[in-house]
Amino acid sequence: MTKEIKIVSEDSVPVASETSPKGAYSLERRHMSVALGGIRDVGLWGGGHPFDVERAALPPGKKNYPLHAHAAQWEHYIFLSGSGQLIGAAGERRAVRAGDHAVCPPGTAHQLENDGEVPLVYYLIADHHVADVVTYPDTGKRLLVPEFKLVRYKEVDYYEGEE
């Protein structure tokens, strides 16, 4: 990683659009950290930055991702325009709007939903860990990071297969 100050304009960073197959989840993202020389989802150990920064736009009526919780990662949201709901465990809903900040510590389930009529625009700042497990409480899936393998697991005895 180079040791120089880098500057980019948001307008020069390409927009990456993601939409789920049935359209419930949709997001437009500008990967600011990548534009500044970082490696997406890779921290200092792999030559990346200690955190990722992206500018995201969540269209009206859409959710950003399925409800999920990180075992290690912190996420800091800075809301720039629009309004929506930050959804937590057990369906807890908290209104968010321009000027609000939210922090999701490890272990807290979270999801964003745009309930307004214009895009909900925000910055997301997430720290990097060598490993993280993302849990999806509604489906029982786990995402293993950095392998990016999505799995369902079966509970077994601690010593099963060990002796």
Short mmCIF file of N, CA and C in Angstrom, two decimals:
data_model
loop_
_atom_site.label_atom_id
_atom_site.label_comp_id
_atom_site.label_asym_id
_atom_site.label_seq_id
_atom_site.Cartn_x
_atom_site.Cartn_y
_atom_site.Cartn_z
N MET A 1 0.85 -1.18 0.00
CA MET A 1 0.00 0.00 0.00
C MET A 1 0.89 1.24 0.00
N THR A 2 0.57 2.19 -0.86
CA THR A 2 1.37 3.40 -0.94
C THR A 2 1.11 4.31 0.24
N LYS A 3 2.10 5.13 0.58
CA LYS A 3 2.01 6.04 1.72
C LYS A 3 1.85 7.47 1.23
N GLU A 4 0.88 7.72 0.39
CA GLU A 4 0.65 9.06 -0.12
C GLU A 4 -0.82 9.42 0.07
N ILE A 5 -1.08 10.70 0.14
CA ILE A 5 -2.46 11.16 0.25
C ILE A 5 -3.11 11.04 -1.12
N LYS A 6 -4.30 10.45 -1.15
CA LYS A 6 -5.04 10.32 -2.39
C LYS A 6 -6.37 11.04 -2.23
N ILE A 7 -6.83 11.64 -3.30
CA ILE A 7 -8.11 12.36 -3.30
C ILE A 7 -8.87 11.93 -4.54
N VAL A 8 -10.16 11.63 -4.37
CA VAL A 8 -11.04 11.34 -5.51
C VAL A 8 -12.33 12.11 -5.32
N SER A 9 -12.95 12.44 -6.42
CA SER A 9 -14.27 13.05 -6.41
C SER A 9 -15.30 11.94 -6.48
N GLU A 10 -16.36 12.04 -5.69
CA GLU A 10 -17.41 11.02 -5.74
C GLU A 10 -17.94 10.82 -7.15
N ASP A 11 -18.07 11.90 -7.88
CA ASP A 11 -18.61 11.82 -9.24
C ASP A 11 -17.75 10.99 -10.17
N SER A 12 -16.47 10.82 -9.84
CA SER A 12 -15.58 10.04 -10.70
C SER A 12 -15.59 8.55 -10.36
N VAL A 13 -16.24 8.18 -9.26
CA VAL A 13 -16.27 6.78 -8.83
C VAL A 13 -17.47 6.09 -9.48
N PRO A 14 -17.26 4.97 -10.19
CA PRO A 14 -18.37 4.31 -10.86
C PRO A 14 -19.42 3.79 -9.88
N VAL A 15 -20.65 3.79 -10.34
CA VAL A 15 -21.77 3.27 -9.55
C VAL A 15 -21.90 1.78 -9.83
N ALA A 16 -21.93 0.99 -8.76
CA ALA A 16 -22.18 -0.45 -8.86
C ALA A 16 -23.61 -0.69 -8.40
N SER A 17 -24.45 -1.19 -9.30
CA SER A 17 -25.85 -1.45 -8.97
C SER A 17 -26.05 -2.92 -8.65
N GLU A 18 -26.80 -3.18 -7.59
CA GLU A 18 -27.10 -4.56 -7.19
C GLU A 18 -28.60 -4.66 -6.95
N THR A 19 -29.22 -5.70 -7.51
CA THR A 19 -30.64 -5.95 -7.28
C THR A 19 -30.82 -7.45 -7.12
N SER A 20 -31.59 -7.85 -6.11
CA SER A 20 -31.84 -9.27 -5.88
C SER A 20 -32.73 -9.83 -7.00
N PRO A 21 -32.75 -11.15 -7.18
CA PRO A 21 -33.51 -11.73 -8.29
C PRO A 21 -34.99 -11.34 -8.32
N LYS A 22 -35.64 -11.22 -7.18
CA LYS A 22 -37.06 -10.85 -7.15
C LYS A 22 -37.28 -9.36 -6.89
N GLY A 23 -36.18 -8.60 -6.74
CA GLY A 23 -36.28 -7.15 -6.65
C GLY A 23 -36.55 -6.55 -5.28
N ALA A 24 -36.61 -7.34 -4.23
CA ALA A 24 -36.87 -6.78 -2.89
C ALA A 24 -35.69 -5.97 -2.38
N TYR A 25 -34.48 -6.35 -2.80
CA TYR A 25 -33.26 -5.68 -2.35
C TYR A 25 -32.62 -5.01 -3.56
N SER A 26 -32.27 -3.75 -3.40
CA SER A 26 -31.65 -3.01 -4.49
C SER A 26 -30.80 -1.90 -3.90
N LEU A 27 -29.64 -1.66 -4.50
CA LEU A 27 -28.73 -0.68 -3.95
C LEU A 27 -27.78 -0.20 -5.04
N GLU A 28 -27.50 1.08 -5.04
CA GLU A 28 -26.46 1.64 -5.89
C GLU A 28 -25.34 2.09 -4.99
N ARG A 29 -24.11 1.64 -5.28
CA ARG A 29 -22.98 1.90 -4.39
C ARG A 29 -21.80 2.49 -5.15
N ARG A 30 -21.11 3.41 -4.50
CA ARG A 30 -19.84 3.93 -5.00
C ARG A 30 -18.80 3.51 -3.97
N HIS A 31 -17.88 2.66 -4.38
CA HIS A 31 -16.86 2.13 -3.48
C HIS A 31 -15.71 3.13 -3.36
N MET A 32 -15.85 4.06 -2.43
CA MET A 32 -14.89 5.13 -2.27
C MET A 32 -13.51 4.61 -1.88
N SER A 33 -13.46 3.64 -0.99
CA SER A 33 -12.16 3.11 -0.55
C SER A 33 -11.39 2.47 -1.70
N VAL A 34 -12.10 1.77 -2.57
CA VAL A 34 -11.45 1.14 -3.72
C VAL A 34 -10.89 2.22 -4.64
N ALA A 35 -11.68 3.28 -4.85
CA ALA A 35 -11.21 4.38 -5.70
C ALA A 35 -9.97 5.06 -5.11
N LEU A 36 -9.81 4.97 -3.80
CA LEU A 36 -8.66 5.57 -3.13
C LEU A 36 -7.49 4.59 -2.97
N GLY A 37 -7.58 3.44 -3.63
CA GLY A 37 -6.47 2.49 -3.62
C GLY A 37 -6.64 1.31 -2.69
N GLY A 38 -7.76 1.21 -2.01
CA GLY A 38 -8.01 0.07 -1.14
C GLY A 38 -8.43 -1.15 -1.93
N ILE A 39 -8.58 -2.26 -1.24
CA ILE A 39 -9.05 -3.50 -1.84
C ILE A 39 -10.34 -3.84 -1.12
N ARG A 40 -11.41 -4.02 -1.87
CA ARG A 40 -12.71 -4.25 -1.26
C ARG A 40 -12.68 -5.46 -0.33
N ASP A 41 -13.16 -5.25 0.89
CA ASP A 41 -13.27 -6.30 1.91
C ASP A 41 -11.94 -6.88 2.35
N VAL A 42 -10.84 -6.16 2.13
CA VAL A 42 -9.52 -6.61 2.56
C VAL A 42 -8.87 -5.50 3.38
N GLY A 43 -8.43 -5.85 4.57
CA GLY A 43 -7.81 -4.88 5.46
C GLY A 43 -6.31 -4.78 5.27
N LEU A 44 -5.66 -4.19 6.26
CA LEU A 44 -4.23 -3.95 6.21
C LEU A 44 -3.43 -5.23 5.99
N TRP A 45 -3.91 -6.36 6.53
CA TRP A 45 -3.18 -7.62 6.41
C TRP A 45 -3.01 -8.04 4.95
N GLY A 46 -3.90 -7.58 4.06
CA GLY A 46 -3.83 -7.97 2.65
C GLY A 46 -3.52 -6.82 1.72
N GLY A 47 -3.05 -5.70 2.28
CA GLY A 47 -2.71 -4.55 1.46
C GLY A 47 -3.83 -3.55 1.26
N GLY A 48 -4.94 -3.75 1.97
CA GLY A 48 -6.07 -2.82 1.86
C GLY A 48 -6.04 -1.76 2.93
N HIS A 49 -7.15 -1.08 3.09
CA HIS A 49 -7.31 -0.06 4.11
C HIS A 49 -7.87 -0.68 5.39
N PRO A 50 -7.78 0.01 6.53
CA PRO A 50 -8.33 -0.55 7.77
C PRO A 50 -9.86 -0.51 7.80
N PHE A 51 -10.48 0.14 6.81
CA PHE A 51 -11.94 0.24 6.75
C PHE A 51 -12.36 0.43 5.30
N ASP A 52 -13.62 0.15 5.03
CA ASP A 52 -14.23 0.43 3.73
C ASP A 52 -15.16 1.61 3.88
N VAL A 53 -15.22 2.45 2.86
CA VAL A 53 -16.17 3.55 2.82
C VAL A 53 -16.90 3.45 1.49
N GLU A 54 -18.22 3.51 1.55
CA GLU A 54 -18.99 3.56 0.32
C GLU A 54 -20.12 4.58 0.48
N ARG A 55 -20.50 5.15 -0.65
CA ARG A 55 -21.68 6.01 -0.69
C ARG A 55 -22.76 5.18 -1.37
N ALA A 56 -23.90 5.06 -0.71
CA ALA A 56 -24.96 4.19 -1.20
C ALA A 56 -26.24 4.98 -1.38
N ALA A 57 -27.04 4.54 -2.36
CA ALA A 57 -28.37 5.10 -2.60
C ALA A 57 -29.36 3.94 -2.63
N LEU A 58 -30.29 3.95 -1.69
CA LEU A 58 -31.31 2.91 -1.57
C LEU A 58 -32.61 3.44 -2.18
N PRO A 59 -33.10 2.82 -3.27
CA PRO A 59 -34.30 3.33 -3.93
C PRO A 59 -35.55 3.22 -3.05
N PRO A 60 -36.55 4.07 -3.31
CA PRO A 60 -37.81 4.01 -2.55
C PRO A 60 -38.42 2.60 -2.60
N GLY A 61 -38.92 2.16 -1.45
CA GLY A 61 -39.60 0.87 -1.36
C GLY A 61 -38.68 -0.34 -1.30
N LYS A 62 -37.37 -0.13 -1.29
CA LYS A 62 -36.42 -1.26 -1.30
C LYS A 62 -35.70 -1.39 0.03
N LYS A 63 -35.13 -2.58 0.24
CA LYS A 63 -34.25 -2.85 1.38
C LYS A 63 -32.84 -3.02 0.84
N ASN A 64 -31.84 -2.73 1.71
CA ASN A 64 -30.46 -2.85 1.23
C ASN A 64 -30.00 -4.31 1.18
N TYR A 65 -30.19 -5.04 2.23
CA TYR A 65 -29.78 -6.45 2.32
C TYR A 65 -30.73 -7.18 3.24
N PRO A 66 -30.73 -8.51 3.23
CA PRO A 66 -31.51 -9.23 4.24
C PRO A 66 -31.00 -8.88 5.64
N LEU A 67 -31.86 -9.00 6.63
CA LEU A 67 -31.49 -8.77 8.02
C LEU A 67 -30.27 -9.63 8.34
N HIS A 68 -29.22 -9.00 8.90
CA HIS A 68 -27.98 -9.73 9.17
C HIS A 68 -27.24 -9.09 10.33
N ALA A 69 -26.32 -9.85 10.90
CA ALA A 69 -25.46 -9.38 11.99
C ALA A 69 -24.05 -9.88 11.75
N HIS A 70 -23.07 -9.00 11.97
CA HIS A 70 -21.66 -9.37 11.83
C HIS A 70 -21.12 -9.81 13.19
N ALA A 71 -20.28 -10.82 13.20
CA ALA A 71 -19.67 -11.26 14.46
C ALA A 71 -18.54 -10.33 14.87
N ALA A 72 -17.84 -9.71 13.90
CA ALA A 72 -16.66 -8.90 14.23
C ALA A 72 -16.76 -7.46 13.72
N GLN A 73 -17.46 -7.23 12.65
CA GLN A 73 -17.42 -5.93 11.98
C GLN A 73 -18.36 -4.90 12.61
N TRP A 74 -17.86 -3.67 12.70
CA TRP A 74 -18.65 -2.50 13.07
C TRP A 74 -19.07 -1.79 11.79
N GLU A 75 -20.28 -1.21 11.78
CA GLU A 75 -20.72 -0.40 10.65
C GLU A 75 -21.26 0.93 11.17
N HIS A 76 -20.81 2.02 10.54
CA HIS A 76 -21.25 3.37 10.88
C HIS A 76 -21.95 3.94 9.66
N TYR A 77 -23.22 4.31 9.83
CA TYR A 77 -24.02 4.89 8.76
C TYR A 77 -24.16 6.38 8.99
N ILE A 78 -23.98 7.17 7.92
CA ILE A 78 -24.17 8.62 7.96
C ILE A 78 -25.21 8.93 6.87
N PHE A 79 -26.40 9.34 7.27
CA PHE A 79 -27.49 9.55 6.33
C PHE A 79 -27.45 10.96 5.77
N LEU A 80 -27.44 11.06 4.44
CA LEU A 80 -27.27 12.33 3.75
C LEU A 80 -28.58 12.92 3.24
N SER A 81 -29.47 12.09 2.71
CA SER A 81 -30.75 12.57 2.21
C SER A 81 -31.75 11.43 2.20
N GLY A 82 -33.03 11.80 2.16
CA GLY A 82 -34.09 10.81 2.17
C GLY A 82 -34.45 10.40 3.58
N SER A 83 -35.27 9.35 3.67
CA SER A 83 -35.69 8.83 4.97
C SER A 83 -35.93 7.33 4.84
N GLY A 84 -35.92 6.67 5.98
CA GLY A 84 -36.14 5.23 5.96
C GLY A 84 -36.23 4.67 7.36
N GLN A 85 -36.10 3.36 7.43
CA GLN A 85 -36.16 2.63 8.69
C GLN A 85 -34.90 1.79 8.84
N LEU A 86 -34.31 1.86 10.03
CA LEU A 86 -33.23 0.95 10.39
C LEU A 86 -33.89 -0.16 11.19
N ILE A 87 -33.88 -1.36 10.64
CA ILE A 87 -34.58 -2.49 11.22
C ILE A 87 -33.59 -3.32 12.01
N GLY A 88 -33.98 -3.70 13.23
CA GLY A 88 -33.13 -4.51 14.09
C GLY A 88 -33.76 -5.87 14.36
N ALA A 89 -33.19 -6.56 15.32
CA ALA A 89 -33.69 -7.88 15.71
C ALA A 89 -35.14 -7.77 16.16
N ALA A 90 -35.89 -8.82 15.97
CA ALA A 90 -37.29 -8.92 16.37
C ALA A 90 -38.14 -7.83 15.73
N GLY A 91 -37.72 -7.35 14.55
CA GLY A 91 -38.52 -6.38 13.82
C GLY A 91 -38.50 -4.96 14.36
N GLU A 92 -37.62 -4.68 15.32
CA GLU A 92 -37.50 -3.31 15.85
C GLU A 92 -37.21 -2.36 14.70
N ARG A 93 -37.96 -1.24 14.66
CA ARG A 93 -37.80 -0.26 13.59
C ARG A 93 -37.50 1.10 14.19
N ARG A 94 -36.49 1.75 13.63
CA ARG A 94 -36.14 3.10 14.06
C ARG A 94 -36.02 3.98 12.83
N ALA A 95 -36.71 5.11 12.87
CA ALA A 95 -36.70 6.04 11.75
C ALA A 95 -35.32 6.68 11.61
N VAL A 96 -34.86 6.82 10.36
CA VAL A 96 -33.62 7.54 10.07
C VAL A 96 -33.91 8.53 8.96
N ARG A 97 -33.16 9.64 8.98
CA ARG A 97 -33.33 10.67 7.96
C ARG A 97 -32.02 11.42 7.81
N ALA A 98 -31.98 12.35 6.86
CA ALA A 98 -30.78 13.13 6.61
C ALA A 98 -30.29 13.77 7.90
N GLY A 99 -28.99 13.66 8.13
CA GLY A 99 -28.37 14.22 9.33
C GLY A 99 -28.18 13.22 10.45
N ASP A 100 -28.84 12.07 10.35
CA ASP A 100 -28.70 11.04 11.39
C ASP A 100 -27.45 10.21 11.16
N HIS A 101 -26.90 9.68 12.26
CA HIS A 101 -25.81 8.72 12.25
C HIS A 101 -26.30 7.50 13.01
N ALA A 102 -25.86 6.32 12.61
CA ALA A 102 -26.19 5.09 13.33
C ALA A 102 -24.96 4.21 13.34
N VAL A 103 -24.74 3.52 14.45
CA VAL A 103 -23.64 2.57 14.58
C VAL A 103 -24.23 1.21 14.89
N CYS A 104 -23.82 0.21 14.12
CA CYS A 104 -24.23 -1.17 14.35
C CYS A 104 -23.01 -1.94 14.83
N PRO A 105 -22.92 -2.20 16.15
CA PRO A 105 -21.78 -2.97 16.66
C PRO A 105 -21.88 -4.45 16.28
N PRO A 106 -20.80 -5.17 16.40
CA PRO A 106 -20.85 -6.61 16.14
C PRO A 106 -21.96 -7.27 16.97
N GLY A 107 -22.63 -8.23 16.34
CA GLY A 107 -23.67 -8.98 17.03
C GLY A 107 -25.05 -8.37 16.96
N THR A 108 -25.19 -7.16 16.37
CA THR A 108 -26.51 -6.53 16.29
C THR A 108 -27.07 -6.71 14.87
N ALA A 109 -28.23 -7.32 14.79
CA ALA A 109 -28.88 -7.52 13.49
C ALA A 109 -29.35 -6.16 12.97
N HIS A 110 -29.21 -5.97 11.66
CA HIS A 110 -29.59 -4.69 11.07
C HIS A 110 -29.92 -4.85 9.58
N GLN A 111 -30.74 -3.89 9.12
CA GLN A 111 -31.18 -3.84 7.73
C GLN A 111 -31.76 -2.44 7.52
N LEU A 112 -31.62 -1.91 6.33
CA LEU A 112 -32.22 -0.61 6.00
C LEU A 112 -33.37 -0.81 5.02
N GLU A 113 -34.42 -0.01 5.21
CA GLU A 113 -35.55 0.01 4.28
C GLU A 113 -35.89 1.46 3.98
N ASN A 114 -36.04 1.77 2.70
CA ASN A 114 -36.44 3.11 2.30
C ASN A 114 -37.95 3.17 2.25
N ASP A 115 -38.55 3.92 3.17
CA ASP A 115 -40.00 4.07 3.19
C ASP A 115 -40.42 5.44 2.67
N GLY A 116 -39.49 6.16 2.07
CA GLY A 116 -39.78 7.48 1.53
C GLY A 116 -40.05 7.43 0.04
N GLU A 117 -40.07 8.61 -0.56
CA GLU A 117 -40.38 8.73 -1.97
C GLU A 117 -39.17 9.11 -2.82
N VAL A 118 -38.03 9.32 -2.18
CA VAL A 118 -36.78 9.62 -2.88
C VAL A 118 -35.72 8.66 -2.37
N PRO A 119 -34.62 8.49 -3.08
CA PRO A 119 -33.57 7.58 -2.60
C PRO A 119 -33.07 7.97 -1.20
N LEU A 120 -32.80 6.97 -0.38
CA LEU A 120 -32.15 7.16 0.91
C LEU A 120 -30.65 7.06 0.64
N VAL A 121 -29.96 8.18 0.78
CA VAL A 121 -28.53 8.24 0.44
C VAL A 121 -27.73 8.31 1.73
N TYR A 122 -26.69 7.49 1.80
CA TYR A 122 -25.88 7.44 3.02
C TYR A 122 -24.47 6.99 2.72
N TYR A 123 -23.59 7.30 3.66
CA TYR A 123 -22.25 6.73 3.67
C TYR A 123 -22.26 5.55 4.63
N LEU A 124 -21.53 4.52 4.28
CA LEU A 124 -21.31 3.38 5.17
C LEU A 124 -19.80 3.26 5.37
N ILE A 125 -19.40 3.24 6.62
CA ILE A 125 -18.00 3.04 6.98
C ILE A 125 -17.95 1.75 7.80
N ALA A 126 -17.19 0.77 7.32
CA ALA A 126 -17.11 -0.53 7.98
C ALA A 126 -15.64 -0.88 8.21
N ASP A 127 -15.33 -1.34 9.41
CA ASP A 127 -13.96 -1.74 9.69
C ASP A 127 -13.69 -3.14 9.15
N HIS A 128 -12.42 -3.46 9.04
CA HIS A 128 -12.02 -4.76 8.48
C HIS A 128 -11.45 -5.66 9.56
N HIS A 129 -11.77 -6.92 9.44
CA HIS A 129 -11.21 -7.96 10.31
C HIS A 129 -10.70 -9.08 9.43
N VAL A 130 -9.72 -9.79 9.92
CA VAL A 130 -9.17 -10.91 9.15
C VAL A 130 -10.28 -11.92 8.84
N ALA A 131 -11.21 -12.08 9.78
CA ALA A 131 -12.32 -13.01 9.57
C ALA A 131 -13.57 -12.43 10.22
N ASP A 132 -14.71 -12.76 9.64
CA ASP A 132 -16.01 -12.34 10.17
C ASP A 132 -17.00 -13.43 9.78
N VAL A 133 -18.03 -13.59 10.58
CA VAL A 133 -19.14 -14.47 10.25
C VAL A 133 -20.38 -13.60 10.28
N VAL A 134 -21.10 -13.58 9.17
CA VAL A 134 -22.34 -12.82 9.07
C VAL A 134 -23.49 -13.80 9.25
N THR A 135 -24.36 -13.51 10.21
CA THR A 135 -25.50 -14.37 10.51
C THR A 135 -26.77 -13.74 9.96
N TYR A 136 -27.60 -14.55 9.32
CA TYR A 136 -28.90 -14.12 8.80
C TYR A 136 -29.98 -14.77 9.66
N PRO A 137 -30.48 -14.06 10.68
CA PRO A 137 -31.37 -14.68 11.65
C PRO A 137 -32.69 -15.19 11.07
N ASP A 138 -33.17 -14.61 9.99
CA ASP A 138 -34.46 -15.05 9.43
C ASP A 138 -34.35 -16.36 8.67
N THR A 139 -33.15 -16.70 8.18
CA THR A 139 -32.99 -17.91 7.37
C THR A 139 -32.01 -18.92 7.95
N GLY A 140 -31.27 -18.53 8.99
CA GLY A 140 -30.30 -19.44 9.59
C GLY A 140 -29.04 -19.62 8.78
N LYS A 141 -28.81 -18.78 7.78
CA LYS A 141 -27.59 -18.88 6.98
C LYS A 141 -26.44 -18.17 7.67
N ARG A 142 -25.22 -18.54 7.27
CA ARG A 142 -24.01 -17.88 7.73
C ARG A 142 -23.16 -17.58 6.50
N LEU A 143 -22.56 -16.39 6.48
CA LEU A 143 -21.62 -16.02 5.45
C LEU A 143 -20.25 -15.97 6.09
N LEU A 144 -19.31 -16.75 5.56
CA LEU A 144 -17.97 -16.81 6.11
C LEU A 144 -17.07 -15.84 5.34
N VAL A 145 -16.47 -14.89 6.05
CA VAL A 145 -15.61 -13.88 5.44
C VAL A 145 -14.20 -14.12 5.94
N PRO A 146 -13.17 -14.18 5.13
CA PRO A 146 -13.10 -13.69 3.76
C PRO A 146 -13.39 -14.74 2.69
N GLU A 147 -13.79 -15.93 3.04
CA GLU A 147 -14.03 -16.95 2.02
C GLU A 147 -15.24 -16.62 1.16
N PHE A 148 -16.18 -15.82 1.68
CA PHE A 148 -17.41 -15.48 1.00
C PHE A 148 -18.17 -16.72 0.57
N LYS A 149 -18.27 -17.65 1.51
CA LYS A 149 -19.06 -18.85 1.31
C LYS A 149 -20.29 -18.74 2.19
N LEU A 150 -21.46 -18.87 1.60
CA LEU A 150 -22.72 -18.83 2.33
C LEU A 150 -23.12 -20.25 2.66
N VAL A 151 -23.35 -20.53 3.94
CA VAL A 151 -23.61 -21.90 4.38
C VAL A 151 -24.77 -21.96 5.35
N ARG A 152 -25.35 -23.12 5.48
CA ARG A 152 -26.25 -23.46 6.59
C ARG A 152 -25.52 -24.55 7.34
N TYR A 153 -25.66 -24.54 8.61
CA TYR A 153 -24.92 -25.52 9.38
C TYR A 153 -25.87 -26.42 10.18
N LYS A 154 -25.32 -27.54 10.59
CA LYS A 154 -26.05 -28.48 11.43
C LYS A 154 -25.31 -28.56 12.74
N GLU A 155 -26.00 -28.37 13.83
CA GLU A 155 -25.37 -28.43 15.14
C GLU A 155 -24.93 -29.87 15.44
N VAL A 156 -23.71 -30.01 15.94
CA VAL A 156 -23.16 -31.32 16.29
C VAL A 156 -22.49 -31.23 17.65
N ASP A 157 -22.21 -32.37 18.23
CA ASP A 157 -21.48 -32.42 19.48
C ASP A 157 -20.06 -31.91 19.26
N TYR A 158 -19.52 -31.23 20.24
CA TYR A 158 -18.19 -30.63 20.13
C TYR A 158 -17.13 -31.65 19.69
N TYR A 159 -17.20 -32.87 20.21
CA TYR A 159 -16.17 -33.87 19.91
C TYR A 159 -16.49 -34.77 18.71
N GLU A 160 -17.64 -34.55 18.07
CA GLU A 160 -18.00 -35.40 16.94
C GLU A 160 -16.91 -35.34 15.87
N GLY A 161 -16.44 -36.53 15.46
CA GLY A 161 -15.45 -36.64 14.42
C GLY A 161 -14.02 -36.28 14.84
N GLU A 162 -13.84 -35.96 16.13
CA GLU A 162 -12.52 -35.57 16.61
C GLU A 162 -11.72 -36.74 17.16
N GLU A 163 -12.38 -37.82 17.56
CA GLU A 163 -11.67 -38.96 18.17
C GLU A 163 -11.95 -40.22 17.40
#
